[in-house]
PDB file of C-alpha atoms in Angstrom:
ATOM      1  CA  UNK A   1     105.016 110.381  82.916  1.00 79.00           C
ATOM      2  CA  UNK A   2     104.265 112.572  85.805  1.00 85.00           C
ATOM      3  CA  UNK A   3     107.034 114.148  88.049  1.00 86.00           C
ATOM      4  CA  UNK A   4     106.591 112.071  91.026  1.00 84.00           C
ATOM      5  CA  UNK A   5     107.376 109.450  88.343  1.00 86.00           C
ATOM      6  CA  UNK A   6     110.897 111.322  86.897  1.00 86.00           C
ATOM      7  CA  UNK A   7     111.629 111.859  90.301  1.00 87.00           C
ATOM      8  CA  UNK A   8     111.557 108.811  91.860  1.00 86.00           C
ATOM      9  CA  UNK A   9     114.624 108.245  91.494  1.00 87.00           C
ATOM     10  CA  UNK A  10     116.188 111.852  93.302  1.00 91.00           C
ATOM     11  CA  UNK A  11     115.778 112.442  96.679  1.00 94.00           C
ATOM     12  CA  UNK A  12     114.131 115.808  97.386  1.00 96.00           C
ATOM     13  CA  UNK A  13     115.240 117.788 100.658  1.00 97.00           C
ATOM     14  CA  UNK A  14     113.092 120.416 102.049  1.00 98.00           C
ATOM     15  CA  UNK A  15     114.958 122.662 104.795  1.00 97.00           C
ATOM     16  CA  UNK A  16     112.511 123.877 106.433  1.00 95.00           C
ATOM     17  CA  UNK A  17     110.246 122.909 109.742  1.00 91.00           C
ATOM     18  CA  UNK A  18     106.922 125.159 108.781  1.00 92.00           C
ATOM     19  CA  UNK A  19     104.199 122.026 108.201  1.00 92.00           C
ATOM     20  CA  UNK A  20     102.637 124.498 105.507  1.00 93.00           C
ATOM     21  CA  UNK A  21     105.454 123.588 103.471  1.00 96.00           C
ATOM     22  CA  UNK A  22     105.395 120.228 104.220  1.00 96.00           C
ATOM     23  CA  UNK A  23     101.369 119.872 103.383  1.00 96.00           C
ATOM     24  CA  UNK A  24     102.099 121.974 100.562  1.00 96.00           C
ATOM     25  CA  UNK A  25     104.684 119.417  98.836  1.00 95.00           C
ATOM     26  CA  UNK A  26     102.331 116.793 100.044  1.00 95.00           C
ATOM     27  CA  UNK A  27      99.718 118.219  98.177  1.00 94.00           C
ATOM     28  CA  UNK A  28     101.851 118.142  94.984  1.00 93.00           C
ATOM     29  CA  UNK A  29     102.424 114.323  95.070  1.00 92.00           C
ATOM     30  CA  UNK A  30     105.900 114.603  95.982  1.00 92.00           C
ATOM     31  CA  UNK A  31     107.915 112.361  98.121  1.00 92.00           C
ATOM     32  CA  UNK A  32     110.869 114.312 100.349  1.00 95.00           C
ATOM     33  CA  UNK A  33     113.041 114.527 103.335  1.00 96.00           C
ATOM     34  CA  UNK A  34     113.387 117.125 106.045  1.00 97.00           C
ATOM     35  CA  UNK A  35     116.575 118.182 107.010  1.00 96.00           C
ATOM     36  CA  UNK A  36     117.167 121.547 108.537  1.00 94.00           C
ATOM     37  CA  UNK A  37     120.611 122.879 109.548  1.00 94.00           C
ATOM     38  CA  UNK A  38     120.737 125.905 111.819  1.00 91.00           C
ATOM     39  CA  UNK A  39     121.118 129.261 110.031  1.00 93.00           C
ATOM     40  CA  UNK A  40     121.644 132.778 111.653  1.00 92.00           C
ATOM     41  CA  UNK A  41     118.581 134.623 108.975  1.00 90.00           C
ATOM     42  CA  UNK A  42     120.257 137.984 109.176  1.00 91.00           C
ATOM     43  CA  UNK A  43     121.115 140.308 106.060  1.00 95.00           C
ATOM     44  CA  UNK A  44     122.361 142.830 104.502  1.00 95.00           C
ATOM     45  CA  UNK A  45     120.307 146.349 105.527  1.00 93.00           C
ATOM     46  CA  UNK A  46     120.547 147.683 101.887  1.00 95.00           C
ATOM     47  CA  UNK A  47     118.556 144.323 100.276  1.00 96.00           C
ATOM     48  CA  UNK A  48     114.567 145.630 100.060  1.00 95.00           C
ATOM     49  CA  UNK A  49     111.552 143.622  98.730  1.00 96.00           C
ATOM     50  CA  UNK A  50     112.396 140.933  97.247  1.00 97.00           C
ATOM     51  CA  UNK A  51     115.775 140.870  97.678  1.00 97.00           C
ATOM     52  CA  UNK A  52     116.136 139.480 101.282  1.00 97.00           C
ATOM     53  CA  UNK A  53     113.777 136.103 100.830  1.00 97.00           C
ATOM     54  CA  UNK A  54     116.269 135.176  97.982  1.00 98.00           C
ATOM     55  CA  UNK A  55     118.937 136.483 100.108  1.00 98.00           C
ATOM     56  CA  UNK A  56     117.789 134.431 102.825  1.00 97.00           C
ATOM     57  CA  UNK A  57     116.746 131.342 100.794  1.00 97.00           C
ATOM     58  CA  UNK A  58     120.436 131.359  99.302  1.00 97.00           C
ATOM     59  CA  UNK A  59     122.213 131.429 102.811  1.00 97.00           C
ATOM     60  CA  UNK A  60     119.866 128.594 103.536  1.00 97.00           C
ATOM     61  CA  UNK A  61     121.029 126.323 100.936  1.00 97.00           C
ATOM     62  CA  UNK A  62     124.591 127.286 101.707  1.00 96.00           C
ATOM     63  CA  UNK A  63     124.450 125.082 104.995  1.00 95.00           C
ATOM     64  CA  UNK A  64     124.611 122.135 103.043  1.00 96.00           C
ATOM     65  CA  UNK A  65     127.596 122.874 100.911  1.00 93.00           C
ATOM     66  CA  UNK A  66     129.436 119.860 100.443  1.00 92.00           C
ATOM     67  CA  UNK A  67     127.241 117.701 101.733  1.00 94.00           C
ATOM     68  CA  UNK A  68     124.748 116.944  98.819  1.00 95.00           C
ATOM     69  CA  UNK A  69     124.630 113.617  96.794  1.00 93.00           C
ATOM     70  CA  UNK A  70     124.429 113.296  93.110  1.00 90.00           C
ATOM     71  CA  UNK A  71     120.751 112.804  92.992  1.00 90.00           C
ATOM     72  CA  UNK A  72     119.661 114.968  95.842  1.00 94.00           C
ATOM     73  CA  UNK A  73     117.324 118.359  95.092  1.00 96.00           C
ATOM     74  CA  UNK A  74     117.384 120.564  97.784  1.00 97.00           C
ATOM     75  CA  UNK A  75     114.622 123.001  98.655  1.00 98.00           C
ATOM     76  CA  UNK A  76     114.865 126.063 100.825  1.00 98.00           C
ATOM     77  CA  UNK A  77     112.605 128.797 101.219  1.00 97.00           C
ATOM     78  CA  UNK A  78     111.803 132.164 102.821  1.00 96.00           C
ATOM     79  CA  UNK A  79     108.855 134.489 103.176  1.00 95.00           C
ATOM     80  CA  UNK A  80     108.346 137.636 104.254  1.00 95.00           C
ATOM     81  CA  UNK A  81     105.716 140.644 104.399  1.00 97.00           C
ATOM     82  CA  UNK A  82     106.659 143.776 103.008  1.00 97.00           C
ATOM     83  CA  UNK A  83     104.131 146.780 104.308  1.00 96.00           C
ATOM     84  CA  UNK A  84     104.946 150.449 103.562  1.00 92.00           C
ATOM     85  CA  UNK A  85     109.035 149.858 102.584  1.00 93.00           C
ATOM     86  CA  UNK A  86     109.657 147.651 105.795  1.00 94.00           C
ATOM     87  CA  UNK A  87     110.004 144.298 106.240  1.00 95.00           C
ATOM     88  CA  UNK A  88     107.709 142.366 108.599  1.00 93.00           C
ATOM     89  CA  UNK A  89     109.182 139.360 110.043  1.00 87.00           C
ATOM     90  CA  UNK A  90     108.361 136.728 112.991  1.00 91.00           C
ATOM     91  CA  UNK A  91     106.923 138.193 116.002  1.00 95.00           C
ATOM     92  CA  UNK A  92     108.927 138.305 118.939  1.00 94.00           C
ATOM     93  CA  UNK A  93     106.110 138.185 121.329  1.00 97.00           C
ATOM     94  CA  UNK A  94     102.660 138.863 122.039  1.00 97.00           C
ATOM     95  CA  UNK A  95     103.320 142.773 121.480  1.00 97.00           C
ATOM     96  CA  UNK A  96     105.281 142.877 118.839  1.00 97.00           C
ATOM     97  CA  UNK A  97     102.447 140.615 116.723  1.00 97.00           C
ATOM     98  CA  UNK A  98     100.019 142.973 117.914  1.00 97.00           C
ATOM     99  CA  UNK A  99     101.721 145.717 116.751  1.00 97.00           C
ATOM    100  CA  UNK A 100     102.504 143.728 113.097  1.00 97.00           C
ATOM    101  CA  UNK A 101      98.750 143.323 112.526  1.00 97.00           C
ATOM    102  CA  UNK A 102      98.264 147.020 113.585  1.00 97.00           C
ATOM    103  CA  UNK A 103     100.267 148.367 110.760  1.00 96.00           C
ATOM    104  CA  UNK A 104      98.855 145.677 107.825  1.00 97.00           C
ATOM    105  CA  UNK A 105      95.175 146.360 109.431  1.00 97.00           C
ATOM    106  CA  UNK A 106      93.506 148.502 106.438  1.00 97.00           C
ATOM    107  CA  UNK A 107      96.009 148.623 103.747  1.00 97.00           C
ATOM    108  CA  UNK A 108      97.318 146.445 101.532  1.00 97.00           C
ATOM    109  CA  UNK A 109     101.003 144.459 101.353  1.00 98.00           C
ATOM    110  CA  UNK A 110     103.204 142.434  99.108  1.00 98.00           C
ATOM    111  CA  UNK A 111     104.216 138.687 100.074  1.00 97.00           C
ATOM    112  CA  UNK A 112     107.296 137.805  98.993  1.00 97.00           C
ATOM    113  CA  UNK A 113     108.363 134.290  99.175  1.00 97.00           C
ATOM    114  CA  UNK A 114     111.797 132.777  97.538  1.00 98.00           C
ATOM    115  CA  UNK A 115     112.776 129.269  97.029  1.00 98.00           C
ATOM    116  CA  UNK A 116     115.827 128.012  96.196  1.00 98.00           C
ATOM    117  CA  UNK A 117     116.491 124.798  94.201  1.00 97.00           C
ATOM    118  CA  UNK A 118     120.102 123.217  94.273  1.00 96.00           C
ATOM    119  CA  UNK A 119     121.746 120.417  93.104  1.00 94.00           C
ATOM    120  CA  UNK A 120     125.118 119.501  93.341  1.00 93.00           C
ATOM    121  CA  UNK A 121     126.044 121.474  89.913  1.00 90.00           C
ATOM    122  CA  UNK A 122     122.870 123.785  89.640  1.00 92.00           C
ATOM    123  CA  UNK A 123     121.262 126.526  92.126  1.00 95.00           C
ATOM    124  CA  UNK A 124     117.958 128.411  90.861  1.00 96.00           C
ATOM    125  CA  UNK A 125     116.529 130.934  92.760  1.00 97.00           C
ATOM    126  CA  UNK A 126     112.785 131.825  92.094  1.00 98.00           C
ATOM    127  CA  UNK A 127     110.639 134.604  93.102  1.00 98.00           C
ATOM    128  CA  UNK A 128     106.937 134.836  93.513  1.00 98.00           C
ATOM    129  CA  UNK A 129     104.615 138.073  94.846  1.00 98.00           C
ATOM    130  CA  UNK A 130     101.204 138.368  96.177  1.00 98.00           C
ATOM    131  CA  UNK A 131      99.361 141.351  96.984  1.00 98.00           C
ATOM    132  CA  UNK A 132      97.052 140.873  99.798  1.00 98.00           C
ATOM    133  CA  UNK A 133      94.827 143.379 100.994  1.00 98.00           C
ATOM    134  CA  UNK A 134      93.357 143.876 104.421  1.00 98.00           C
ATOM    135  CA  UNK A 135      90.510 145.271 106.089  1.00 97.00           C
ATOM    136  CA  UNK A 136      90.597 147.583 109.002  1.00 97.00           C
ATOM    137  CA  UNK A 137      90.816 145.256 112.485  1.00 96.00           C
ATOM    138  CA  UNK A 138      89.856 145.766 115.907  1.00 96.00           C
ATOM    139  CA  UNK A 139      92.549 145.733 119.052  1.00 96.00           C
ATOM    140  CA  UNK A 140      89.645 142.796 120.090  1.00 96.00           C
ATOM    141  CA  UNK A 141      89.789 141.010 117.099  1.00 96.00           C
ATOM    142  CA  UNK A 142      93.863 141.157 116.675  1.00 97.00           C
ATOM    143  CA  UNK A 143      94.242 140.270 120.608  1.00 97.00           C
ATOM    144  CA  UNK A 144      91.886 137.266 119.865  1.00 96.00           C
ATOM    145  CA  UNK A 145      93.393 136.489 116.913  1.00 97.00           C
ATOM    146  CA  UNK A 146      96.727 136.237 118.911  1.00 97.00           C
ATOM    147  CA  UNK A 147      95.622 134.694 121.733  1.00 97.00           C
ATOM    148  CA  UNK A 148      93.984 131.468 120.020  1.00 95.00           C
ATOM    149  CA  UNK A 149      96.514 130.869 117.231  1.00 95.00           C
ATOM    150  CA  UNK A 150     100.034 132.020 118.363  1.00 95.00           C
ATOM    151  CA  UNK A 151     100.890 133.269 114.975  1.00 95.00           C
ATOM    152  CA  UNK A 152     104.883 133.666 116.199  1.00 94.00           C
ATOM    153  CA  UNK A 153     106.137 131.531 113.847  1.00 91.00           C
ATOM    154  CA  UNK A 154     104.782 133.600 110.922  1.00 92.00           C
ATOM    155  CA  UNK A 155     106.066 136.503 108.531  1.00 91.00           C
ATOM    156  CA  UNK A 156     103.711 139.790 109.511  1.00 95.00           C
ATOM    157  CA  UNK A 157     102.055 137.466 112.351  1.00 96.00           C
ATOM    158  CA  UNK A 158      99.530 136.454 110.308  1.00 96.00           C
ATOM    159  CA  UNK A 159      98.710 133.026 108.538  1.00 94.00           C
ATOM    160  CA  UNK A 160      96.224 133.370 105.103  1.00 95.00           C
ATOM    161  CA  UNK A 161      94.373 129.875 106.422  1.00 94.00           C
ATOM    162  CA  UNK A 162      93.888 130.817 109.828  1.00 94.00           C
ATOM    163  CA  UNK A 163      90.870 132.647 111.532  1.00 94.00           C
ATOM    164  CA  UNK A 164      92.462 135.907 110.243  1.00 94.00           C
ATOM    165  CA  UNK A 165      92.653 135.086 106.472  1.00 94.00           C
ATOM    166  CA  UNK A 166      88.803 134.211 106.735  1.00 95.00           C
ATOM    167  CA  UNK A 167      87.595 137.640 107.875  1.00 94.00           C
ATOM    168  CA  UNK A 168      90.329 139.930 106.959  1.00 95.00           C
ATOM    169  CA  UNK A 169      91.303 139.305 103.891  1.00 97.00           C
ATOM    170  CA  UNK A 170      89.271 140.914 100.828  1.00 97.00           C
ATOM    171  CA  UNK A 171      91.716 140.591  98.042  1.00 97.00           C
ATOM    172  CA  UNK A 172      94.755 138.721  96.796  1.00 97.00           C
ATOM    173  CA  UNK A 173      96.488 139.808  93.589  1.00 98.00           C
ATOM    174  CA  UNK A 174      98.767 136.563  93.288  1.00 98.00           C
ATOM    175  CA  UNK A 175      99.576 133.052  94.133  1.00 97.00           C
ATOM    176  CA  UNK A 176      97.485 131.720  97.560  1.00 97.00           C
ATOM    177  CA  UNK A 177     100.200 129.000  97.989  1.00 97.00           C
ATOM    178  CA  UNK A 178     103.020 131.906  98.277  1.00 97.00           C
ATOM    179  CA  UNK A 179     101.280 133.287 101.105  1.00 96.00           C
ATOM    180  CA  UNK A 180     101.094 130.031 103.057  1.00 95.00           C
ATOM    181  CA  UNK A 181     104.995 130.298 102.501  1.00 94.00           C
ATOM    182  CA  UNK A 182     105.667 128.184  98.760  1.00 97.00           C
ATOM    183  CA  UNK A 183     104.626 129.355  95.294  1.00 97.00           C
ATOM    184  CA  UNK A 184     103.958 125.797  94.524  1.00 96.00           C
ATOM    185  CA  UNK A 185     103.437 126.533  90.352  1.00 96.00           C
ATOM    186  CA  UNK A 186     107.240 127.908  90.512  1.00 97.00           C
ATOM    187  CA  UNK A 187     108.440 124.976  92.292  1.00 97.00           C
ATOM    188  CA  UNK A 188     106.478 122.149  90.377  1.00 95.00           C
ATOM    189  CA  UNK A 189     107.973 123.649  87.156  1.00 95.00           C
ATOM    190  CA  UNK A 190     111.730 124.190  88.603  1.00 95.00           C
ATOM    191  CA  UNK A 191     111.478 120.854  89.312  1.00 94.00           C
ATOM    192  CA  UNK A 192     110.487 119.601  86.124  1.00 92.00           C
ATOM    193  CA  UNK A 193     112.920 121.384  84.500  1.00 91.00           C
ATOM    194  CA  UNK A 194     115.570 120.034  86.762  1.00 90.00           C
ATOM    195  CA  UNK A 195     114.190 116.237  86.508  1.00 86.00           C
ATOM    196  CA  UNK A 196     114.459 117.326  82.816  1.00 84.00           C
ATOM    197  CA  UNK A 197     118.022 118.542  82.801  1.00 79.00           C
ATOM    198  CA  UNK A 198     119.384 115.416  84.949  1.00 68.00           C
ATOM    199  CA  UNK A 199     117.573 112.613  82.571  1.00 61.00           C
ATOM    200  CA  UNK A 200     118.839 113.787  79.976  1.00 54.00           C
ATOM    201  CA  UNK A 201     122.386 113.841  81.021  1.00 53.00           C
ATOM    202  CA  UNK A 202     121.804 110.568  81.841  1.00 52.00           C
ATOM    203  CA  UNK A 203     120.892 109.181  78.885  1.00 40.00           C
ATOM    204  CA  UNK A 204     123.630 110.835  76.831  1.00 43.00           C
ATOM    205  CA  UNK A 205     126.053 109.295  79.624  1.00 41.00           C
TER     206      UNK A 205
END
């Protein structure tokens, strides 16, 4: 039986509005819902790494307290880029993206993308890195990048399927799917293990 099939029978909720996510789940067979509740993404200034995605992914999932049904699987997620012991998030504008892809231009950085899993008596948080690795840029090429694909919806300003990921990229040391913003090998096997879990209470009901 495949896990579309086990799951037919939950709903699966992803919080989020990136459509990477969404093709991403897609991709993976599965069936789900969108519902996204407002959430102020701040934390605490001590969290590093990968702390503040699974900080971030948590506080996420806390917007539906109370509000999940017995066979509901909620999904939330953050990503972020971590370059040189500082967190890269969404670009403000077209300045502050330029000045993102300036400091990843040449060197390498970590990915790090959380997603949390809840049910209404279980919460897993998972963690996944990448190391991606990037070539020295021109102002031209990050202005044009900018200009053509408005990157201000993504972590370090940068998507890994866009023009960018094509000619700056070298190296990944990791997941591809964690870039794009959902380590889809953690999440297929968190959910198996939660379709798992819940059948078998189930049947000893």
């Amino acid at each position: 039986m495949t896990l579309a099939d086990q799951l037919k029978s939950f709903r699966i909720i992803l919080a989020s509005q990136s459509p990477r996510r969404q093709e991403i789940l897609k991709q993976m067979g599965l069936a789900f819902d969108i519902q996204v509740k407002p959430v102020q993404e701040v934390y605490p200034q001590d969290l590093s790494g990968p702390e503040i995605p699974a900080y971030l992914a948590k506080l996420k999932a806390e917007a539906f307290e109370g509000q999940l049904e017995p066979h509901d699987i909620l999904i939330t997620s953050d990503t972020i880029v971590w370059c040189q012991n500082t967190c890269l998030g969404k670009p403000k504008d077209f300045q502050d993206a330029k000045r993102l892809l300036k400091m990843l231009s040449g060197k390498s950085h970590e990915v790090y993308t959380a997603v949390c899993l809840q049910t209404i008596k279980s919460q897993t948080i998972v963690v996944d890195c990448t190391k991606v690795y990037f070539r020295s840029l021109s102002d031209a090429d990050i202005e044009q990048y900018i200009t053509e694909c408005q990157p201000y919806d993504k972590a370090g300003a940068y998507g890994v399927q866009d023009w960018i990921g094509l000619v700056a990229i070298y190296k990944m040391e990791g997941s591809y799917y964690n870039v794009m913003g959902l380590p889809s090998h953690l999440v297929y096997t968190e959910l198996e293990k939660i379709a798992a879990t819940i059948n078998l209470n189930n049947y000893n009901a």
